[in-house]
Every structure is written in structure tokens, then in C-alpha cells.
Amino acid sequence: MKILVTGGAGFIGGNFVKYMVNKYSDYDIYNLDLLTYAGDLTKHQDISTKKNYHFVKADIADHEAITTLFDKEKFDFVVHFAAESHVDRSIADPGVFIRTNVLGTQILLDAAKKIGVTKFVHVSTDEVYGELDFDTTSFFTEGTPLQPNSPYSASKASSDLLVRSYHETYGLPVNITRCSNNYGPYHFPEKLIPLTISRVLSDQKIPVYGDGKNVRDWLHVFDHCTAIDLVMHKGVNGEVYNVGGHNERTNLEVVTTIIKALGKSENLIEFVEDRLGHDKRYAIDPTKIEKLGWKSTYTFETGIVQTIQWYLENKEWWQQIISGEYQKYFENQYSI
Ligand code: NAD
Ligand code: TYD
């Protein structure tokens, strides 16, 4: 069985590729990635010599390259992670989000339709639903209307609608997963949790947008991987599955948890100008995927301890990232 994983050099795709290569020695896992600023292959040093791991450098928005590859390899499954994924970058420069997330998805769908894949799993986000109020009783369900607020979430919602249309129009066997915020090993240090860990470890200020009261629902990346594995094998064609583990925290709670765990001072927190269009709260109702047989294994408390430990033990990986191009990004993005 041949599985194409797009964006497998990134954070979640990278964890998923490792998980699949180790779990299914009889599946051939093809990691297709353009290796943008967010992709790196050092994370796969431990699996790169395994017989069932393959890497292809390609751009999902390159119609000819993708069509040729699909015609040659005749993949059975496509699990599609490749995307521009950072909200702040989408606010600064939306164009590449449309090219990769919308056009790239449509090109993959066409290629998958042409060869007749068994399943196309589209990895999406709860951000397509927009935002919830600051209460504790409302949750995103699969029936919540799509009301994306950032160029990133609008590009993801557009790709979701294309995936849906290929199912409705052409009968392509698809699933869409919409997961809450992930964290864990190999999370790129532009996102809140790894940014906070890396800066606390360097005794540098942590930029918290607005008043820090915005809420996110955090899921450990391992639990996202098991959810996608389940949907890939058992998902009912055409269905959407929300993925989340009921771990809602304000940004300030997340940052102070990390500071405390590392024994540092809360004086490191610096409140900075709020993100434009900053969504107030995300929270997932995971009932549908739980009925399919999924259950998360990490609470936020256990997951954050494991993650901090990983960053302590893998300084080389993130220090190499923050010493390069990232410096320029940080200076443009923040004035601290
Ligand atoms: P990431 O930014 O860490 O990784 C994206 C990967 O895609 C990188 O390896 C990059 O090189 C690759 N890529 C980018 N453009 C490409 C192109 N044109 N062709 C081929 N490869 C390309 O992202 P992530 O956080 O791992 O997110 C993966 C997917 O999961 C995304 O689709 C995202 O929308 C979704 N998602 C993310 C989260 C989260 O919290 N990070 C939550 C829910 C859903
Ligand atoms: P982020 O990790 O960018 O994920 P997303 O925007 O997809 O939810 O941000 C998580 C939350 O943390 C979000 O409410 C914005 C906030 N945040 C900060 O307060 N400061 C930062 O420097 C970053 C990157 C995010």
C-alpha cells in the first residue's frame, strides 16, 4: 500500500510520517514536501534509511510535477498536510497562502481523482469555524458554519470546500479532519508554545498579544496522529471529523505554566499589540470522532511536561532554526 503524505517535513506531517513508518512496516510512506522555511528533514534522521520511507521534493502547486508523480506512483492514500500554517504570516502576506493552500489542494485533488485513490484525507483546522465567545458551554461541531476570520483560516476553509466539492461532484472518497491547536516535538518556534519555551530557556521576553485572555484548545501532536490514522482507515467517505481533547487554556495560562515549569520569572511576559482580527476562543466538540473509536491520551498537564522536556533535550534542532532567517522574521513581527 502506498501512502502519500504531503507536508511531511513540517511539524504535524513530520510527526505523522514517523508514526506511520514505525507503525506500518508494510506500508510505503512517501513524504512529499517543498522544504519551505517550515520544513526540515533532520527530524527524520532516525527513519530515513528504513525501506518503507521515501522522500520527494516537490511543490503541491506545481501541476505538472504532481500529475507526473501520481501517474507514476499510483498512490492508494493521500494524507494532505502541506500548507502555509502561520496566522501572523498570513496577515503580513496572504498571497502564498492562497497559492499553496487553495491551488495546491485543488491540484492534488485533480491528480488523486485521475488515478482513483482509495482515500484523500484533508487535514484542516478548527479555525475555519471562526471564533467562539468567552464562555465554557459553546463548542465547534462539524455542523458549525464556516466563518474564517484570518487569511490563513479563509484559505483553509476554501480548501475544505474544494475537497467537499470533489466528493459531491466526482465521488472522490474524502475525509476532512478539523483539529484544534497542536503542540509537541518539532513544533516550529514561531508558534506560541515553542516560541515561549525557546525564549524562556534563553531568558528572553515572551510577546503575549493583547491581554493574553484569548483561549485555545491544545492537543498533543501524537493524539492528532492517532486521529488521522483512524480516519484514514475507518472514516466514512465524505465526512468531516473534528479533533480535540478538551484542553482549553488562555494564552496567559499556557505561558505561565511554561515559565513555572522552567523555574523562571513571570517578568519575562511582555504584553504587545494585539493580533489583527484575533479570534477570541476555539474549543472542539470531539463526540463524532470519539464515536468512531478515537480517544486522546495526553492531558495538557502531561503533554506540556513531555514537550518542555523534548525541547530541553533537543536544543540543537530549535537553536539552529532561530539562529537563521527566523531572526529577521522575529524582528519584523515584534518590537521587543
Ligand atoms: P508546518 O508549517 O509546520 O508544516 C507545513 C509543511 O508544508 C512544511 O514542511 C512545508 O515545507 C510544507 N509546504 C509548504 N508549502 C508547500 C508546497 N507548496 N508544496 C509542498 N510542501 C509545502 O504546518 P503544521 O503546523 O505541521 O500543519 C500541518 C497541517 O495541519 C496544515 O494543513 C495546517 O493547516 C493543519 N493544522 C495545523 C494545526 C496546528 O496547530 N499547527 C492545527 C490543526 C490543523
Ligand atoms: P499560534 O501558536 O500562532 O496559533 P493560532 O494562531 O493558530 O491559534 O497562537 C496561539 C495563540 O497565542 C493565539 O491566540 C495568538 C497567541 N500568540 C501570542 O500571544 N503571542 C505570540 O507571539 C504568538 C505567536 C501567538
Short mmCIF file of C-alpha atoms and ligand atoms in Angstrom, two decimals:
data_model
loop_
_atom_site.label_atom_id
_atom_site.label_comp_id
_atom_site.label_asym_id
_atom_site.label_seq_id
_atom_site.Cartn_x
_atom_site.Cartn_y
_atom_site.Cartn_z
CA MET A 1 0.00 0.00 0.00
CA LYS A 2 1.38 3.42 -0.99
CA ILE A 3 0.60 6.41 1.21
CA LEU A 4 1.43 9.93 0.08
CA VAL A 5 1.89 12.35 2.98
CA THR A 6 2.18 15.97 1.84
CA GLY A 7 3.95 18.42 4.15
CA GLY A 8 5.70 15.54 5.89
CA ALA A 9 8.77 17.68 6.68
CA GLY A 10 6.70 20.08 8.80
CA PHE A 11 5.54 19.83 12.39
CA ILE A 12 2.42 17.65 12.32
CA GLY A 13 3.15 15.92 8.99
CA GLY A 14 6.67 15.17 10.28
CA ASN A 15 5.31 13.51 13.41
CA PHE A 16 2.73 11.63 11.33
CA VAL A 17 5.36 10.30 8.91
CA LYS A 18 7.47 8.99 11.83
CA TYR A 19 4.39 7.42 13.43
CA MET A 20 3.30 5.70 10.20
CA VAL A 21 6.77 4.49 9.13
CA ASN A 22 7.27 2.91 12.57
CA LYS A 23 3.74 1.52 12.94
CA TYR A 24 3.15 0.08 9.47
CA SER A 25 6.28 -1.58 8.10
CA ASP A 26 4.20 -2.98 5.22
CA TYR A 27 3.04 0.49 4.02
CA ASP A 28 5.27 2.59 1.78
CA ILE A 29 5.22 6.14 3.13
CA TYR A 30 6.05 8.89 0.62
CA ASN A 31 6.86 12.23 2.24
CA LEU A 32 6.28 14.99 -0.33
CA ASP A 33 7.45 18.44 0.75
CA LEU A 34 8.77 21.64 -0.81
CA LEU A 35 11.01 22.27 2.22
CA THR A 36 9.91 25.85 2.80
CA TYR A 37 11.14 27.72 5.89
CA ALA A 38 8.85 25.41 7.93
CA GLY A 39 10.11 22.09 6.59
CA ASP A 40 13.27 20.21 7.52
CA LEU A 41 14.41 16.65 7.08
CA THR A 42 16.74 16.42 10.08
CA LYS A 43 13.72 15.29 12.09
CA HIS A 44 13.65 12.09 10.03
CA GLN A 45 17.26 11.03 10.54
CA ASP A 46 16.03 8.05 12.59
CA ILE A 47 13.72 6.73 9.83
CA SER A 48 15.32 7.93 6.59
CA THR A 49 17.15 4.66 5.96
CA LYS A 50 14.08 2.49 6.56
CA LYS A 51 12.87 0.65 3.48
CA ASN A 52 9.32 1.97 3.75
CA TYR A 53 10.33 5.69 3.90
CA HIS A 54 10.62 7.74 0.71
CA PHE A 55 11.13 11.46 0.20
CA VAL A 56 10.06 13.54 -2.79
CA LYS A 57 10.86 17.24 -3.01
CA ALA A 58 8.00 18.92 -4.87
CA ASP A 59 5.61 21.85 -4.82
CA ILE A 60 1.95 20.87 -4.47
CA ALA A 61 1.04 23.88 -6.60
CA ASP A 62 3.16 22.57 -9.50
CA HIS A 63 0.54 20.86 -11.65
CA GLU A 64 2.94 19.03 -13.92
CA ALA A 65 5.19 17.70 -11.16
CA ILE A 66 2.22 16.47 -9.11
CA THR A 67 0.37 14.86 -12.03
CA THR A 68 3.52 13.10 -13.22
CA LEU A 69 4.26 11.80 -9.73
CA PHE A 70 0.73 10.45 -9.19
CA ASP A 71 0.68 8.81 -12.64
CA LYS A 72 3.99 7.10 -11.83
CA GLU A 73 3.41 6.01 -8.22
CA LYS A 74 -0.36 5.33 -8.21
CA PHE A 75 -0.81 6.15 -4.52
CA ASP A 76 -3.58 4.37 -2.61
CA PHE A 77 -3.97 7.04 0.09
CA VAL A 78 -3.23 10.75 0.24
CA VAL A 79 -2.93 12.45 3.63
CA HIS A 80 -2.66 16.15 2.91
CA PHE A 81 -0.90 18.36 5.48
CA ALA A 82 1.17 20.66 3.23
CA ALA A 83 0.19 24.26 3.83
CA GLU A 84 1.29 27.67 4.89
CA SER A 85 0.20 27.45 8.50
CA HIS A 86 1.04 30.58 10.49
CA VAL A 87 -1.73 33.15 11.05
CA ASP A 88 0.66 36.08 11.60
CA ARG A 89 2.45 35.40 8.30
CA SER A 90 -0.95 35.24 6.55
CA ILE A 91 -1.80 38.69 7.92
CA ALA A 92 1.50 40.07 6.63
CA ASP A 93 1.40 38.35 3.21
CA PRO A 94 -1.74 36.39 2.24
CA GLY A 95 -0.81 35.58 -1.39
CA VAL A 96 1.31 32.48 -0.77
CA PHE A 97 -1.47 31.08 1.46
CA ILE A 98 -3.88 31.14 -1.47
CA ARG A 99 -1.36 29.58 -3.84
CA THR A 100 -0.32 26.72 -1.54
CA ASN A 101 -3.45 26.08 0.50
CA VAL A 102 -6.09 26.58 -2.21
CA LEU A 103 -4.45 26.00 -5.59
CA GLY A 104 -2.13 23.30 -4.17
CA THR A 105 -5.08 21.39 -2.72
CA GLN A 106 -7.02 21.58 -5.99
CA ILE A 107 -4.03 20.24 -7.94
CA LEU A 108 -3.68 17.32 -5.50
CA LEU A 109 -7.42 16.60 -5.74
CA ASP A 110 -7.24 16.51 -9.54
CA ALA A 111 -4.26 14.15 -9.50
CA ALA A 112 -5.96 11.92 -6.90
CA LYS A 113 -9.17 11.82 -8.95
CA LYS A 114 -7.26 10.94 -12.11
CA ILE A 115 -5.64 7.83 -10.63
CA GLY A 116 -8.63 6.91 -8.42
CA VAL A 117 -7.22 6.89 -4.88
CA THR A 118 -8.85 4.82 -2.14
CA LYS A 119 -8.99 7.85 0.15
CA PHE A 120 -7.95 11.51 0.28
CA VAL A 121 -7.64 12.77 3.87
CA HIS A 122 -7.55 16.56 4.06
CA VAL A 123 -6.02 17.84 7.30
CA SER A 124 -7.76 21.05 8.23
CA THR A 125 -8.23 23.22 11.28
CA ASP A 126 -10.92 24.34 13.71
CA GLU A 127 -10.00 27.92 12.71
CA VAL A 128 -12.28 27.58 9.66
CA TYR A 129 -15.25 27.91 12.06
CA GLY A 130 -14.16 31.39 13.18
CA GLU A 131 -14.32 32.19 16.86
CA LEU A 132 -16.43 31.36 19.91
CA ASP A 133 -17.43 33.63 22.76
CA PHE A 134 -15.65 33.52 26.11
CA ASP A 135 -17.99 31.01 27.73
CA THR A 136 -17.47 27.41 28.69
CA THR A 137 -20.52 25.91 27.06
CA SER A 138 -20.18 26.56 23.31
CA PHE A 139 -18.09 24.26 21.13
CA PHE A 140 -17.33 23.82 17.42
CA THR A 141 -19.20 20.83 15.99
CA GLU A 142 -18.93 19.54 12.42
CA GLY A 143 -22.19 21.43 11.71
CA THR A 144 -20.88 24.83 12.84
CA PRO A 145 -20.95 27.22 9.84
CA LEU A 146 -17.59 28.14 8.33
CA GLN A 147 -16.76 31.75 9.25
CA PRO A 148 -12.97 32.10 8.89
CA ASN A 149 -11.50 35.38 10.10
CA SER A 150 -7.83 35.35 9.04
CA PRO A 151 -6.37 34.94 5.55
CA TYR A 152 -4.91 31.63 6.82
CA SER A 153 -8.25 30.24 8.00
CA ALA A 154 -10.01 31.60 4.90
CA SER A 155 -7.52 29.73 2.69
CA LYS A 156 -8.05 26.53 4.72
CA ALA A 157 -11.87 26.91 4.55
CA SER A 158 -11.57 27.38 0.78
CA SER A 159 -9.55 24.17 0.50
CA ASP A 160 -12.10 22.33 2.68
CA LEU A 161 -14.87 23.41 0.29
CA LEU A 162 -12.88 22.19 -2.71
CA VAL A 163 -12.36 18.81 -1.03
CA ARG A 164 -16.10 18.61 -0.29
CA SER A 165 -16.91 19.52 -3.91
CA TYR A 166 -14.67 16.75 -5.32
CA HIS A 167 -16.63 14.29 -3.20
CA GLU A 168 -20.05 15.67 -4.16
CA THR A 169 -19.27 16.18 -7.85
CA TYR A 170 -16.87 13.38 -8.73
CA GLY A 171 -17.44 10.92 -5.90
CA LEU A 172 -13.82 11.19 -4.71
CA PRO A 173 -13.56 9.27 -1.39
CA VAL A 174 -12.52 12.02 1.01
CA ASN A 175 -12.44 12.93 4.69
CA ILE A 176 -11.75 16.29 6.26
CA THR A 177 -10.31 16.49 9.78
CA ARG A 178 -10.52 19.77 11.71
CA CYS A 179 -8.19 19.75 14.66
CA SER A 180 -7.59 22.25 17.43
CA ASN A 181 -4.16 23.79 18.17
CA ASN A 182 -1.39 21.16 18.26
CA TYR A 183 1.81 21.19 20.30
CA GLY A 184 4.64 18.73 20.89
CA PRO A 185 8.05 17.75 19.45
CA TYR A 186 9.30 19.58 16.32
CA HIS A 187 6.83 22.44 16.64
CA PHE A 188 8.32 25.39 14.73
CA PRO A 189 9.32 28.14 17.19
CA GLU A 190 7.14 30.84 15.60
CA LYS A 191 4.02 29.36 17.28
CA LEU A 192 3.08 30.25 20.86
CA ILE A 193 4.24 27.17 22.80
CA PRO A 194 7.64 26.53 21.19
CA LEU A 195 8.25 30.28 20.96
CA THR A 196 7.64 30.56 24.70
CA ILE A 197 9.79 27.55 25.60
CA SER A 198 12.71 28.68 23.44
CA ARG A 199 12.59 32.26 24.73
CA VAL A 200 12.21 31.26 28.40
CA LEU A 201 15.23 28.98 28.01
CA SER A 202 17.20 31.96 26.62
CA ASP A 203 15.85 34.38 29.31
CA GLN A 204 14.21 36.49 26.60
CA LYS A 205 10.89 38.36 26.75
CA ILE A 206 7.76 36.50 25.62
CA PRO A 207 5.38 38.53 23.44
CA VAL A 208 1.77 37.98 24.54
CA TYR A 209 -0.83 39.54 22.25
CA GLY A 210 -3.46 41.86 23.77
CA ASP A 211 -4.44 40.91 27.31
CA GLY A 212 -3.49 37.23 26.96
CA LYS A 213 -7.08 36.11 27.60
CA ASN A 214 -7.71 34.50 24.20
CA VAL A 215 -8.41 30.81 24.55
CA ARG A 216 -7.05 27.91 22.51
CA ASP A 217 -7.85 24.17 22.84
CA TRP A 218 -4.49 22.35 22.90
CA LEU A 219 -3.95 18.82 21.58
CA HIS A 220 -0.67 16.91 21.72
CA VAL A 221 0.50 16.11 18.19
CA PHE A 222 0.66 12.36 18.96
CA ASP A 223 -3.10 12.38 19.59
CA HIS A 224 -3.66 14.16 16.28
CA CYS A 225 -1.62 11.44 14.53
CA THR A 226 -3.75 8.65 16.01
CA ALA A 227 -6.91 10.51 14.95
CA ILE A 228 -5.74 10.78 11.35
CA ASP A 229 -4.67 7.12 11.32
CA LEU A 230 -8.19 6.19 12.45
CA VAL A 231 -9.96 8.45 9.95
CA MET A 232 -7.75 7.20 7.13
CA HIS A 233 -8.73 3.60 7.84
CA LYS A 234 -12.26 3.92 9.24
CA GLY A 235 -13.62 7.35 8.26
CA VAL A 236 -16.93 7.30 6.40
CA ASN A 237 -16.41 8.79 2.93
CA GLY A 238 -17.44 12.44 2.64
CA GLU A 239 -17.50 13.01 6.40
CA VAL A 240 -15.83 15.74 8.44
CA TYR A 241 -14.30 14.88 11.85
CA ASN A 242 -13.40 17.46 14.49
CA VAL A 243 -10.40 16.54 16.64
CA GLY A 244 -9.75 17.96 20.11
CA GLY A 245 -9.22 16.84 23.68
CA HIS A 246 -10.99 19.49 25.81
CA ASN A 247 -7.82 21.26 26.90
CA GLU A 248 -8.87 24.90 26.81
CA ARG A 249 -6.39 27.38 28.23
CA THR A 250 -5.93 31.14 27.97
CA ASN A 251 -2.66 32.17 26.36
CA LEU A 252 -1.56 33.62 29.67
CA GLU A 253 -2.20 30.27 31.41
CA VAL A 254 -0.11 28.50 28.77
CA VAL A 255 2.79 30.95 29.08
CA THR A 256 2.82 30.99 32.89
CA THR A 257 2.66 27.16 33.01
CA ILE A 258 5.82 27.00 30.88
CA ILE A 259 7.60 29.73 32.88
CA LYS A 260 6.81 27.95 36.17
CA ALA A 261 7.87 24.53 34.85
CA LEU A 262 11.24 26.03 33.89
CA GLY A 263 11.62 27.84 37.21
CA LYS A 264 11.78 31.32 35.65
CA SER A 265 10.09 34.65 36.44
CA GLU A 266 6.77 35.92 35.08
CA ASN A 267 8.57 39.23 34.48
CA LEU A 268 9.55 37.65 31.15
CA ILE A 269 5.99 38.24 29.92
CA GLU A 270 5.62 41.30 27.69
CA PHE A 271 2.12 42.29 26.57
CA VAL A 272 2.33 43.53 22.98
CA GLU A 273 -0.12 44.97 20.46
CA ASP A 274 -2.92 42.54 19.69
CA ARG A 275 -3.01 40.43 16.52
CA LEU A 276 -5.36 41.90 13.88
CA GLY A 277 -8.70 40.03 13.83
CA HIS A 278 -7.53 37.94 16.80
CA ASP A 279 -10.03 35.08 17.30
CA LYS A 280 -11.26 35.06 20.90
CA ARG A 281 -11.75 31.40 21.64
CA TYR A 282 -11.55 27.97 19.98
CA ALA A 283 -12.99 24.80 21.54
CA ILE A 284 -13.78 21.46 19.92
CA ASP A 285 -16.63 19.02 20.50
CA PRO A 286 -14.93 15.70 19.60
CA THR A 287 -18.01 13.47 20.07
CA LYS A 288 -18.14 12.33 16.44
CA ILE A 289 -14.54 11.09 16.22
CA GLU A 290 -14.82 9.55 19.69
CA LYS A 291 -17.77 7.52 18.40
CA LEU A 292 -15.50 6.34 15.56
CA GLY A 293 -13.14 4.97 18.25
CA TRP A 294 -10.65 7.78 18.99
CA LYS A 295 -9.58 8.95 22.42
CA SER A 296 -6.82 11.39 23.34
CA THR A 297 -4.04 10.09 25.60
CA TYR A 298 -2.42 13.33 26.81
CA THR A 299 -3.96 15.95 29.08
CA PHE A 300 -2.48 19.43 28.74
CA GLU A 301 -0.61 18.85 32.02
CA THR A 302 1.09 15.64 30.86
CA GLY A 303 1.64 16.86 27.31
CA ILE A 304 3.28 20.15 28.21
CA VAL A 305 5.74 18.43 30.59
CA GLN A 306 6.71 15.95 27.85
CA THR A 307 7.05 18.79 25.34
CA ILE A 308 9.22 21.01 27.56
CA GLN A 309 11.45 18.00 28.24
CA TRP A 310 11.75 17.38 24.49
CA TYR A 311 12.84 20.99 23.87
CA LEU A 312 15.40 20.68 26.67
CA GLU A 313 16.81 17.51 25.12
CA ASN A 314 16.75 18.77 21.52
CA LYS A 315 18.20 22.26 21.77
CA GLU A 316 20.25 21.74 18.62
CA TRP A 317 17.13 21.38 16.49
CA TRP A 318 15.42 24.63 17.54
CA GLN A 319 18.57 26.67 18.14
CA GLN A 320 19.62 26.04 14.56
CA ILE A 321 16.23 27.37 13.39
CA ILE A 322 16.17 30.51 15.49
CA SER A 323 19.71 31.48 14.51
CA GLY A 324 18.91 31.74 10.79
CA GLU A 325 16.28 33.56 8.67
CA TYR A 326 13.99 33.37 11.70
CA GLN A 327 15.84 36.31 13.30
CA LYS A 328 14.63 38.61 10.51
CA TYR A 329 11.09 37.30 10.83
CA PHE A 330 11.12 37.91 14.57
CA GLU A 331 12.41 41.47 14.24
CA ASN A 332 9.74 42.31 11.62
CA GLN A 333 6.95 40.72 13.63
CA TYR A 334 7.76 42.02 17.12
CA SER A 335 9.16 45.21 18.51
CA ILE A 336 10.55 43.68 21.71
P1 NAD B 1 4.01 23.45 9.21
O1 NAD B 1 4.02 24.87 8.75
O2 NAD B 1 4.85 23.05 10.37
O3 NAD B 1 4.40 22.49 8.01
C1 NAD B 1 3.94 22.68 6.70
C2 NAD B 1 4.79 21.84 5.77
O4 NAD B 1 4.26 22.01 4.43
C3 NAD B 1 6.27 22.26 5.73
O5 NAD B 1 7.09 21.12 5.80
C4 NAD B 1 6.41 22.95 4.39
O6 NAD B 1 7.70 22.82 3.83
C5 NAD B 1 5.36 22.22 3.55
N1 NAD B 1 4.90 23.03 2.41
C6 NAD B 1 4.53 24.34 2.43
N2 NAD B 1 4.20 24.74 1.19
C7 NAD B 1 4.35 23.66 0.37
C8 NAD B 1 4.14 23.43 -1.01
N3 NAD B 1 3.73 24.42 -1.82
N4 NAD B 1 4.37 22.20 -1.51
C9 NAD B 1 4.80 21.19 -0.68
N5 NAD B 1 5.02 21.35 0.63
C10 NAD B 1 4.79 22.57 1.16
O7 NAD B 1 2.47 23.14 9.48
P2 NAD B 1 1.81 22.21 10.61
O8 NAD B 1 1.61 23.01 11.83
O9 NAD B 1 2.52 20.91 10.67
O10 NAD B 1 0.37 21.99 9.96
C11 NAD B 1 0.15 20.93 9.04
C12 NAD B 1 -1.30 20.95 8.58
O11 NAD B 1 -2.15 20.80 9.70
C13 NAD B 1 -1.71 22.26 7.89
O12 NAD B 1 -2.53 21.95 6.80
C14 NAD B 1 -2.47 23.01 8.97
O13 NAD B 1 -3.45 23.85 8.38
C15 NAD B 1 -3.10 21.86 9.74
N6 NAD B 1 -3.36 22.12 11.16
C16 NAD B 1 -2.38 22.66 11.97
C17 NAD B 1 -2.64 22.84 13.32
C18 NAD B 1 -1.58 23.38 14.25
O14 NAD B 1 -1.86 23.64 15.42
N7 NAD B 1 -0.33 23.55 13.82
C19 NAD B 1 -3.90 22.51 13.85
C20 NAD B 1 -4.88 21.97 13.01
C21 NAD B 1 -4.59 21.78 11.66
P1 TYD B 2 -0.42 30.43 17.41
O1 TYD B 2 0.52 29.50 18.07
O2 TYD B 2 0.11 31.37 16.38
O3 TYD B 2 -1.63 29.56 16.85
P2 TYD B 2 -3.06 30.05 16.23
O4 TYD B 2 -2.96 31.47 15.85
O5 TYD B 2 -3.19 29.15 15.05
O6 TYD B 2 -4.07 29.77 17.30
O7 TYD B 2 -1.10 31.34 18.53
C1 TYD B 2 -1.78 30.74 19.62
C2 TYD B 2 -2.34 31.86 20.47
O8 TYD B 2 -1.24 32.58 21.05
C3 TYD B 2 -3.14 32.89 19.68
O9 TYD B 2 -4.24 33.34 20.46
C4 TYD B 2 -2.17 34.04 19.46
C5 TYD B 2 -1.27 33.97 20.68
N1 TYD B 2 0.13 34.39 20.48
C6 TYD B 2 0.69 35.36 21.31
O10 TYD B 2 0.04 35.87 22.24
N2 TYD B 2 1.98 35.74 21.07
C7 TYD B 2 2.72 35.21 20.06
O11 TYD B 2 3.89 35.63 19.88
C8 TYD B 2 2.13 34.21 19.21
C9 TYD B 2 2.91 33.59 18.09
C10 TYD B 2 0.83 33.83 19.47
#
